[in-house]
Amino acid sequence: MATSINADFRQSGPESGRTFRQQASTTPESARFQTPDLQLAPSLVTVLQCWEFRIANGWFFGVQEVAVLPRVYRTTSLSEGVQIMGTEWSPHHIHVPHDDKLTLRFSIRSISKGMSLSSLSYGTQVVVRPEERADVILLQMPRLGTGRVSHGETDTAFDSAHYAVIDVNRVSTVQYGPDIDMLVLRIKMSTLRDYAERTLGFRPEQDFSFAPCISQGSDTWSAFSPVVAALDAMQRDPSATFPVPTLQAIESMVLSTLLLTQPNAYRENLRSPASTAPRHVRKAEEFIQANLNRALTTEEIAAHVGVSVRALFDGFRSFRQTSPSVYARHARLSKVRKDLVDERHLSIAAIAHRHGFSHPGHFSEIYMQRYGETPRQTRRSSSSAS
């Protein structure tokens, strides 16, 4: 027997109590969900699609599989915009300079309990400041326009060639240009920790400390590009529904790409579970770590561990998803990054030279590709954090 799920939108303010109702037909009887009440302003009849549920085949969490359509909002009211964003994300202040007119266009689709995908534009320049901190990461991916995120005294610009990785617990303000139009992934830290725990065998407790930018040309950008294309296609068709197994696959793809490619506190552990790699790969890693003061050749590493260059290359490709030379370079860059923070009395050039980077220009270029920021920005960021 078919049942129905009602999503109620109750008004706030002087005329509170009046309800706009949208009904979505579902089946079967067992698939009942409690939908939250969203306290929205009276004129918010601009909600186009909200909380429509459709049933597909299969099972998920003990009930039949449910795919949720995006919730789509349009408003020119600043107070309504603040209310929408506070309800869907977390409470934050939106400031519109020069009394310009806000034209908020916002849609949000749930991928899982711990991840959502949104499309967002403001139609004017705005400055956003959190009022309540949420334990989430925002991956902001502009299709058009520019923005700038501030963490204390450190600013990171982002645009269509530089995506922002924002830790909401640490951010001070985010400024958006008037033509910003972006995709936004909102990921709960608990979801990241759950995923990492399944690989590491222990639960990460310290901050992930993601590098704040994903720059075009970096390893992360190359790995993330097909993911972004899929997300963009998903968000551009608000009428499309997706089976839950598809959404689960998308969530896994996002989490693995972010954790394994974007620099963070656990990336090397996640990429290099020692128990799975053969002896010659682990021995090569030990040799690399013992020689971070110089650039090793693949031939030299292979000779040390007693295997052919081909065997060494195949081992790293299979178990580390990279080549021996790239692994060695990244290990040296990682040590440079650590020393930039720990040994502030040494110059950047001295630290780079100590780890085999003798050409400052080339070093700065590959460091930027790797971490999405310059060595000087790394040092400045660590200084402001301390």
PDB file of N, CA and C in Angstrom, residues 82-160:
ATOM      1  N   VAL A  82      20.263  34.194   5.141  1.00  0.00           N
ATOM      2  CA  VAL A  82      20.943  33.801   6.372  1.00  0.00           C
ATOM      3  C   VAL A  82      20.234  32.613   7.005  1.00  0.00           C
ATOM      4  N   GLN A  83      18.903  32.646   6.982  1.00  0.00           N
ATOM      5  CA  GLN A  83      18.123  31.569   7.592  1.00  0.00           C
ATOM      6  C   GLN A  83      18.281  30.248   6.835  1.00  0.00           C
ATOM      7  N   ILE A  84      18.265  30.330   5.508  1.00  0.00           N
ATOM      8  CA  ILE A  84      18.437  29.130   4.696  1.00  0.00           C
ATOM      9  C   ILE A  84      19.789  28.481   4.962  1.00  0.00           C
ATOM     10  N   MET A  85      20.847  29.288   4.873  1.00  0.00           N
ATOM     11  CA  MET A  85      22.191  28.749   5.035  1.00  0.00           C
ATOM     12  C   MET A  85      22.426  28.244   6.458  1.00  0.00           C
ATOM     13  N   GLY A  86      21.844  28.941   7.434  1.00  0.00           N
ATOM     14  CA  GLY A  86      21.976  28.498   8.814  1.00  0.00           C
ATOM     15  C   GLY A  86      21.264  27.188   9.079  1.00  0.00           C
ATOM     16  N   THR A  87      20.132  26.985   8.401  1.00  0.00           N
ATOM     17  CA  THR A  87      19.373  25.745   8.574  1.00  0.00           C
ATOM     18  C   THR A  87      20.043  24.575   7.864  1.00  0.00           C
ATOM     19  N   GLU A  88      20.488  24.802   6.631  1.00  0.00           N
ATOM     20  CA  GLU A  88      21.049  23.717   5.838  1.00  0.00           C
ATOM     21  C   GLU A  88      22.489  23.396   6.230  1.00  0.00           C
ATOM     22  N   TRP A  89      23.262  24.392   6.610  1.00  0.00           N
ATOM     23  CA  TRP A  89      24.657  24.179   7.008  1.00  0.00           C
ATOM     24  C   TRP A  89      24.793  24.405   8.502  1.00  0.00           C
ATOM     25  N   SER A  90      25.233  25.585   8.880  1.00  0.00           N
ATOM     26  CA  SER A  90      25.330  25.957  10.288  1.00  0.00           C
ATOM     27  C   SER A  90      25.208  27.471  10.358  1.00  0.00           C
ATOM     28  N   PRO A  91      24.763  28.022  11.487  1.00  0.00           N
ATOM     29  CA  PRO A  91      24.540  29.468  11.576  1.00  0.00           C
ATOM     30  C   PRO A  91      25.809  30.269  11.277  1.00  0.00           C
ATOM     31  N   HIS A  92      25.672  31.227  10.358  1.00  0.00           N
ATOM     32  CA  HIS A  92      26.769  32.135  10.084  1.00  0.00           C
ATOM     33  C   HIS A  92      26.228  33.475   9.588  1.00  0.00           C
ATOM     34  N   HIS A  93      27.033  34.492   9.755  1.00  0.00           N
ATOM     35  CA  HIS A  93      26.662  35.845   9.387  1.00  0.00           C
ATOM     36  C   HIS A  93      27.039  36.102   7.926  1.00  0.00           C
ATOM     37  N   ILE A  94      26.131  36.707   7.162  1.00  0.00           N
ATOM     38  CA  ILE A  94      26.401  37.088   5.775  1.00  0.00           C
ATOM     39  C   ILE A  94      26.320  38.608   5.680  1.00  0.00           C
ATOM     40  N   HIS A  95      27.431  39.229   5.308  1.00  0.00           N
ATOM     41  CA  HIS A  95      27.483  40.685   5.165  1.00  0.00           C
ATOM     42  C   HIS A  95      27.577  41.045   3.694  1.00  0.00           C
ATOM     43  N   VAL A  96      26.690  41.935   3.247  1.00  0.00           N
ATOM     44  CA  VAL A  96      26.693  42.416   1.869  1.00  0.00           C
ATOM     45  C   VAL A  96      27.184  43.861   1.870  1.00  0.00           C
ATOM     46  N   PRO A  97      28.402  44.131   1.406  1.00  0.00           N
ATOM     47  CA  PRO A  97      28.930  45.499   1.415  1.00  0.00           C
ATOM     48  C   PRO A  97      28.147  46.421   0.471  1.00  0.00           C
ATOM     49  N   HIS A  98      28.197  47.687   0.780  1.00  0.00           N
ATOM     50  CA  HIS A  98      27.651  48.740  -0.086  1.00  0.00           C
ATOM     51  C   HIS A  98      26.143  48.614  -0.320  1.00  0.00           C
ATOM     52  N   ASP A  99      25.460  47.886   0.540  1.00  0.00           N
ATOM     53  CA  ASP A  99      24.007  47.723   0.411  1.00  0.00           C
ATOM     54  C   ASP A  99      23.597  47.143  -0.942  1.00  0.00           C
ATOM     55  N   ASP A 100      24.469  46.323  -1.519  1.00  0.00           N
ATOM     56  CA  ASP A 100      24.108  45.662  -2.772  1.00  0.00           C
ATOM     57  C   ASP A 100      23.003  44.637  -2.525  1.00  0.00           C
ATOM     58  N   LYS A 101      22.385  44.187  -3.607  1.00  0.00           N
ATOM     59  CA  LYS A 101      21.263  43.268  -3.489  1.00  0.00           C
ATOM     60  C   LYS A 101      21.731  41.826  -3.590  1.00  0.00           C
ATOM     61  N   LEU A 102      21.360  41.031  -2.606  1.00  0.00           N
ATOM     62  CA  LEU A 102      21.665  39.608  -2.610  1.00  0.00           C
ATOM     63  C   LEU A 102      20.724  38.883  -3.564  1.00  0.00           C
ATOM     64  N   THR A 103      21.270  37.956  -4.345  1.00  0.00           N
ATOM     65  CA  THR A 103      20.460  37.047  -5.161  1.00  0.00           C
ATOM     66  C   THR A 103      20.977  35.639  -4.910  1.00  0.00           C
ATOM     67  N   LEU A 104      20.500  35.043  -3.825  1.00  0.00           N
ATOM     68  CA  LEU A 104      20.995  33.734  -3.412  1.00  0.00           C
ATOM     69  C   LEU A 104      20.371  32.634  -4.266  1.00  0.00           C
ATOM     70  N   ARG A 105      21.244  31.799  -4.798  1.00  0.00           N
ATOM     71  CA  ARG A 105      20.820  30.582  -5.501  1.00  0.00           C
ATOM     72  C   ARG A 105      21.571  29.426  -4.844  1.00  0.00           C
ATOM     73  N   PHE A 106      20.814  28.555  -4.219  1.00  0.00           N
ATOM     74  CA  PHE A 106      21.430  27.500  -3.413  1.00  0.00           C
ATOM     75  C   PHE A 106      20.644  26.216  -3.561  1.00  0.00           C
ATOM     76  N   SER A 107      21.353  25.139  -3.843  1.00  0.00           N
ATOM     77  CA  SER A 107      20.728  23.813  -3.844  1.00  0.00           C
ATOM     78  C   SER A 107      21.633  22.865  -3.089  1.00  0.00           C
ATOM     79  N   ILE A 108      21.040  21.881  -2.457  1.00  0.00           N
ATOM     80  CA  ILE A 108      21.824  20.929  -1.661  1.00  0.00           C
ATOM     81  C   ILE A 108      21.244  19.534  -1.825  1.00  0.00           C
ATOM     82  N   ARG A 109      22.111  18.591  -2.077  1.00  0.00           N
ATOM     83  CA  ARG A 109      21.729  17.183  -2.255  1.00  0.00           C
ATOM     84  C   ARG A 109      22.524  16.350  -1.256  1.00  0.00           C
ATOM     85  N   SER A 110      21.853  15.522  -0.500  1.00  0.00           N
ATOM     86  CA  SER A 110      22.529  14.632   0.443  1.00  0.00           C
ATOM     87  C   SER A 110      23.137  13.451  -0.299  1.00  0.00           C
ATOM     88  N   ILE A 111      24.415  13.211  -0.074  1.00  0.00           N
ATOM     89  CA  ILE A 111      25.076  12.032  -0.615  1.00  0.00           C
ATOM     90  C   ILE A 111      25.060  10.916   0.421  1.00  0.00           C
ATOM     91  N   SER A 112      25.247  11.296   1.683  1.00  0.00           N
ATOM     92  CA  SER A 112      25.177  10.354   2.791  1.00  0.00           C
ATOM     93  C   SER A 112      24.871  11.160   4.050  1.00  0.00           C
ATOM     94  N   LYS A 113      24.839  10.478   5.196  1.00  0.00           N
ATOM     95  CA  LYS A 113      24.614  11.193   6.451  1.00  0.00           C
ATOM     96  C   LYS A 113      25.733  12.174   6.762  1.00  0.00           C
ATOM     97  N   GLY A 114      26.920  11.908   6.225  1.00  0.00           N
ATOM     98  CA  GLY A 114      28.058  12.754   6.544  1.00  0.00           C
ATOM     99  C   GLY A 114      28.576  13.593   5.399  1.00  0.00           C
ATOM    100  N   MET A 115      27.855  13.615   4.274  1.00  0.00           N
ATOM    101  CA  MET A 115      28.348  14.356   3.114  1.00  0.00           C
ATOM    102  C   MET A 115      27.187  14.909   2.303  1.00  0.00           C
ATOM    103  N   SER A 116      27.319  16.151   1.860  1.00  0.00           N
ATOM    104  CA  SER A 116      26.321  16.745   0.974  1.00  0.00           C
ATOM    105  C   SER A 116      27.026  17.496  -0.143  1.00  0.00           C
ATOM    106  N   LEU A 117      26.310  17.667  -1.246  1.00  0.00           N
ATOM    107  CA  LEU A 117      26.809  18.403  -2.402  1.00  0.00           C
ATOM    108  C   LEU A 117      25.890  19.576  -2.669  1.00  0.00           C
ATOM    109  N   SER A 118      26.477  20.768  -2.803  1.00  0.00           N
ATOM    110  CA  SER A 118      25.681  21.968  -3.011  1.00  0.00           C
ATOM    111  C   SER A 118      26.174  22.744  -4.221  1.00  0.00           C
ATOM    112  N   SER A 119      25.277  23.566  -4.750  1.00  0.00           N
ATOM    113  CA  SER A 119      25.619  24.584  -5.741  1.00  0.00           C
ATOM    114  C   SER A 119      25.234  25.921  -5.123  1.00  0.00           C
ATOM    115  N   LEU A 120      26.138  26.911  -5.177  1.00  0.00           N
ATOM    116  CA  LEU A 120      25.922  28.146  -4.434  1.00  0.00           C
ATOM    117  C   LEU A 120      26.420  29.363  -5.210  1.00  0.00           C
ATOM    118  N   SER A 121      25.576  30.389  -5.282  1.00  0.00           N
ATOM    119  CA  SER A 121      25.995  31.698  -5.766  1.00  0.00           C
ATOM    120  C   SER A 121      25.213  32.749  -4.993  1.00  0.00           C
ATOM    121  N   TYR A 122      25.825  33.925  -4.824  1.00  0.00           N
ATOM    122  CA  TYR A 122      25.200  34.999  -4.050  1.00  0.00           C
ATOM    123  C   TYR A 122      24.724  36.163  -4.923  1.00  0.00           C
ATOM    124  N   GLY A 123      25.222  36.278  -6.138  1.00  0.00           N
ATOM    125  CA  GLY A 123      24.797  37.352  -7.022  1.00  0.00           C
ATOM    126  C   GLY A 123      25.400  38.703  -6.700  1.00  0.00           C
ATOM    127  N   THR A 124      26.222  38.776  -5.681  1.00  0.00           N
ATOM    128  CA  THR A 124      26.889  40.010  -5.292  1.00  0.00           C
ATOM    129  C   THR A 124      28.061  39.657  -4.386  1.00  0.00           C
ATOM    130  N   GLN A 125      28.880  40.644  -4.092  1.00  0.00           N
ATOM    131  CA  GLN A 125      29.990  40.417  -3.180  1.00  0.00           C
ATOM    132  C   GLN A 125      29.470  40.232  -1.765  1.00  0.00           C
ATOM    133  N   VAL A 126      29.964  39.203  -1.080  1.00  0.00           N
ATOM    134  CA  VAL A 126      29.555  38.962   0.301  1.00  0.00           C
ATOM    135  C   VAL A 126      30.762  38.560   1.140  1.00  0.00           C
ATOM    136  N   VAL A 127      30.631  38.760   2.454  1.00  0.00           N
ATOM    137  CA  VAL A 127      31.616  38.299   3.418  1.00  0.00           C
ATOM    138  C   VAL A 127      30.878  37.414   4.425  1.00  0.00           C
ATOM    139  N   VAL A 128      31.365  36.202   4.614  1.00  0.00           N
ATOM    140  CA  VAL A 128      30.715  35.221   5.482  1.00  0.00           C
ATOM    141  C   VAL A 128      31.600  34.966   6.699  1.00  0.00           C
ATOM    142  N   ARG A 129      30.967  34.957   7.869  1.00  0.00           N
ATOM    143  CA  ARG A 129      31.698  34.696   9.113  1.00  0.00           C
ATOM    144  C   ARG A 129      30.893  33.690   9.946  1.00  0.00           C
ATOM    145  N   PRO A 130      31.509  32.586  10.368  1.00  0.00           N
ATOM    146  CA  PRO A 130      30.773  31.589  11.163  1.00  0.00           C
ATOM    147  C   PRO A 130      30.308  32.167  12.497  1.00  0.00           C
ATOM    148  N   GLU A 131      29.101  31.806  12.897  1.00  0.00           N
ATOM    149  CA  GLU A 131      28.596  32.145  14.224  1.00  0.00           C
ATOM    150  C   GLU A 131      28.675  30.938  15.154  1.00  0.00           C
ATOM    151  N   GLU A 132      28.451  29.759  14.593  1.00  0.00           N
ATOM    152  CA  GLU A 132      28.616  28.509  15.345  1.00  0.00           C
ATOM    153  C   GLU A 132      29.541  27.601  14.538  1.00  0.00           C
ATOM    154  N   ARG A 133      30.482  26.986  15.228  1.00  0.00           N
ATOM    155  CA  ARG A 133      31.458  26.134  14.559  1.00  0.00           C
ATOM    156  C   ARG A 133      30.901  24.732  14.353  1.00  0.00           C
ATOM    157  N   ALA A 134      31.054  24.228  13.158  1.00  0.00           N
ATOM    158  CA  ALA A 134      30.671  22.850  12.861  1.00  0.00           C
ATOM    159  C   ALA A 134      31.937  22.059  12.560  1.00  0.00           C
ATOM    160  N   ASP A 135      31.964  20.810  12.957  1.00  0.00           N
ATOM    161  CA  ASP A 135      33.140  19.960  12.758  1.00  0.00           C
ATOM    162  C   ASP A 135      33.082  19.368  11.353  1.00  0.00           C
ATOM    163  N   VAL A 136      33.303  20.230  10.363  1.00  0.00           N
ATOM    164  CA  VAL A 136      33.175  19.832   8.964  1.00  0.00           C
ATOM    165  C   VAL A 136      34.293  20.453   8.129  1.00  0.00           C
ATOM    166  N   ILE A 137      34.502  19.859   6.970  1.00  0.00           N
ATOM    167  CA  ILE A 137      35.363  20.401   5.921  1.00  0.00           C
ATOM    168  C   ILE A 137      34.460  20.867   4.782  1.00  0.00           C
ATOM    169  N   LEU A 138      34.733  22.056   4.265  1.00  0.00           N
ATOM    170  CA  LEU A 138      34.057  22.535   3.057  1.00  0.00           C
ATOM    171  C   LEU A 138      35.069  22.533   1.914  1.00  0.00           C
ATOM    172  N   LEU A 139      34.785  21.792   0.881  1.00  0.00           N
ATOM    173  CA  LEU A 139      35.600  21.825  -0.325  1.00  0.00           C
ATOM    174  C   LEU A 139      34.864  22.685  -1.337  1.00  0.00           C
ATOM    175  N   GLN A 140      35.339  23.907  -1.542  1.00  0.00           N
ATOM    176  CA  GLN A 140      34.656  24.882  -2.398  1.00  0.00           C
ATOM    177  C   GLN A 140      35.352  24.930  -3.757  1.00  0.00           C
ATOM    178  N   MET A 141      34.574  24.647  -4.813  1.00  0.00           N
ATOM    179  CA  MET A 141      35.104  24.462  -6.168  1.00  0.00           C
ATOM    180  C   MET A 141      34.416  25.424  -7.126  1.00  0.00           C
ATOM    181  N   PRO A 142      34.938  26.643  -7.299  1.00  0.00           N
ATOM    182  CA  PRO A 142      34.286  27.625  -8.174  1.00  0.00           C
ATOM    183  C   PRO A 142      34.245  27.174  -9.630  1.00  0.00           C
ATOM    184  N   ARG A 143      33.079  27.352 -10.247  1.00  0.00           N
ATOM    185  CA  ARG A 143      32.974  27.227 -11.698  1.00  0.00           C
ATOM    186  C   ARG A 143      33.272  28.579 -12.335  1.00  0.00           C
ATOM    187  N   LEU A 144      32.864  29.648 -11.618  1.00  0.00           N
ATOM    188  CA  LEU A 144      33.145  31.023 -12.023  1.00  0.00           C
ATOM    189  C   LEU A 144      33.467  31.821 -10.770  1.00  0.00           C
ATOM    190  N   GLY A 145      34.193  32.920 -10.956  1.00  0.00           N
ATOM    191  CA  GLY A 145      34.393  33.856  -9.862  1.00  0.00           C
ATOM    192  C   GLY A 145      35.563  33.494  -8.961  1.00  0.00           C
ATOM    193  N   THR A 146      35.740  34.319  -7.938  1.00  0.00           N
ATOM    194  CA  THR A 146      36.867  34.191  -7.028  1.00  0.00           C
ATOM    195  C   THR A 146      36.414  34.337  -5.587  1.00  0.00           C
ATOM    196  N   GLY A 147      37.282  33.907  -4.687  1.00  0.00           N
ATOM    197  CA  GLY A 147      37.021  34.065  -3.263  1.00  0.00           C
ATOM    198  C   GLY A 147      38.334  34.096  -2.502  1.00  0.00           C
ATOM    199  N   ARG A 148      38.238  34.388  -1.219  1.00  0.00           N
ATOM    200  CA  ARG A 148      39.422  34.413  -0.357  1.00  0.00           C
ATOM    201  C   ARG A 148      39.007  33.979   1.037  1.00  0.00           C
ATOM    202  N   VAL A 149      39.716  32.969   1.566  1.00  0.00           N
ATOM    203  CA  VAL A 149      39.412  32.447   2.897  1.00  0.00           C
ATOM    204  C   VAL A 149      40.529  32.846   3.842  1.00  0.00           C
ATOM    205  N   SER A 150      40.154  33.269   5.049  1.00  0.00           N
ATOM    206  CA  SER A 150      41.120  33.714   6.045  1.00  0.00           C
ATOM    207  C   SER A 150      41.122  32.770   7.236  1.00  0.00           C
ATOM    208  N   HIS A 151      42.317  32.307   7.578  1.00  0.00           N
ATOM    209  CA  HIS A 151      42.534  31.555   8.811  1.00  0.00           C
ATOM    210  C   HIS A 151      43.486  32.394   9.657  1.00  0.00           C
ATOM    211  N   GLY A 152      42.958  33.193  10.554  1.00  0.00           N
ATOM    212  CA  GLY A 152      43.803  34.100  11.323  1.00  0.00           C
ATOM    213  C   GLY A 152      44.426  35.133  10.412  1.00  0.00           C
ATOM    214  N   GLU A 153      45.755  35.174  10.363  1.00  0.00           N
ATOM    215  CA  GLU A 153      46.459  36.140   9.526  1.00  0.00           C
ATOM    216  C   GLU A 153      46.812  35.572   8.153  1.00  0.00           C
ATOM    217  N   THR A 154      46.439  34.350   7.888  1.00  0.00           N
ATOM    218  CA  THR A 154      46.779  33.701   6.620  1.00  0.00           C
ATOM    219  C   THR A 154      45.579  33.691   5.692  1.00  0.00           C
ATOM    220  N   ASP A 155      45.764  34.201   4.468  1.00  0.00           N
ATOM    221  CA  ASP A 155      44.706  34.226   3.469  1.00  0.00           C
ATOM    222  C   ASP A 155      45.042  33.259   2.337  1.00  0.00           C
ATOM    223  N   THR A 156      44.024  32.606   1.794  1.00  0.00           N
ATOM    224  CA  THR A 156      44.182  31.724   0.647  1.00  0.00           C
ATOM    225  C   THR A 156      43.134  32.088  -0.392  1.00  0.00           C
ATOM    226  N   ALA A 157      43.581  32.487  -1.580  1.00  0.00           N
ATOM    227  CA  ALA A 157      42.654  32.827  -2.668  1.00  0.00           C
ATOM    228  C   ALA A 157      42.232  31.545  -3.384  1.00  0.00           C
ATOM    229  N   PHE A 158      41.014  31.541  -3.900  1.00  0.00           N
ATOM    230  CA  PHE A 158      40.559  30.392  -4.670  1.00  0.00           C
ATOM    231  C   PHE A 158      39.720  30.840  -5.844  1.00  0.00           C
ATOM    232  N   ASP A 159      39.731  30.026  -6.899  1.00  0.00           N
ATOM    233  CA  ASP A 159      38.994  30.302  -8.127  1.00  0.00           C
ATOM    234  C   ASP A 159      38.837  28.986  -8.878  1.00  0.00           C
ATOM    235  N   SER A 160      38.528  29.061 -10.175  1.00  0.00           N
ATOM    236  CA  SER A 160      38.255  27.832 -10.927  1.00  0.00           C
ATOM    237  C   SER A 160      39.500  26.993 -11.150  1.00  0.00           C
TER     238      SER A 160
END
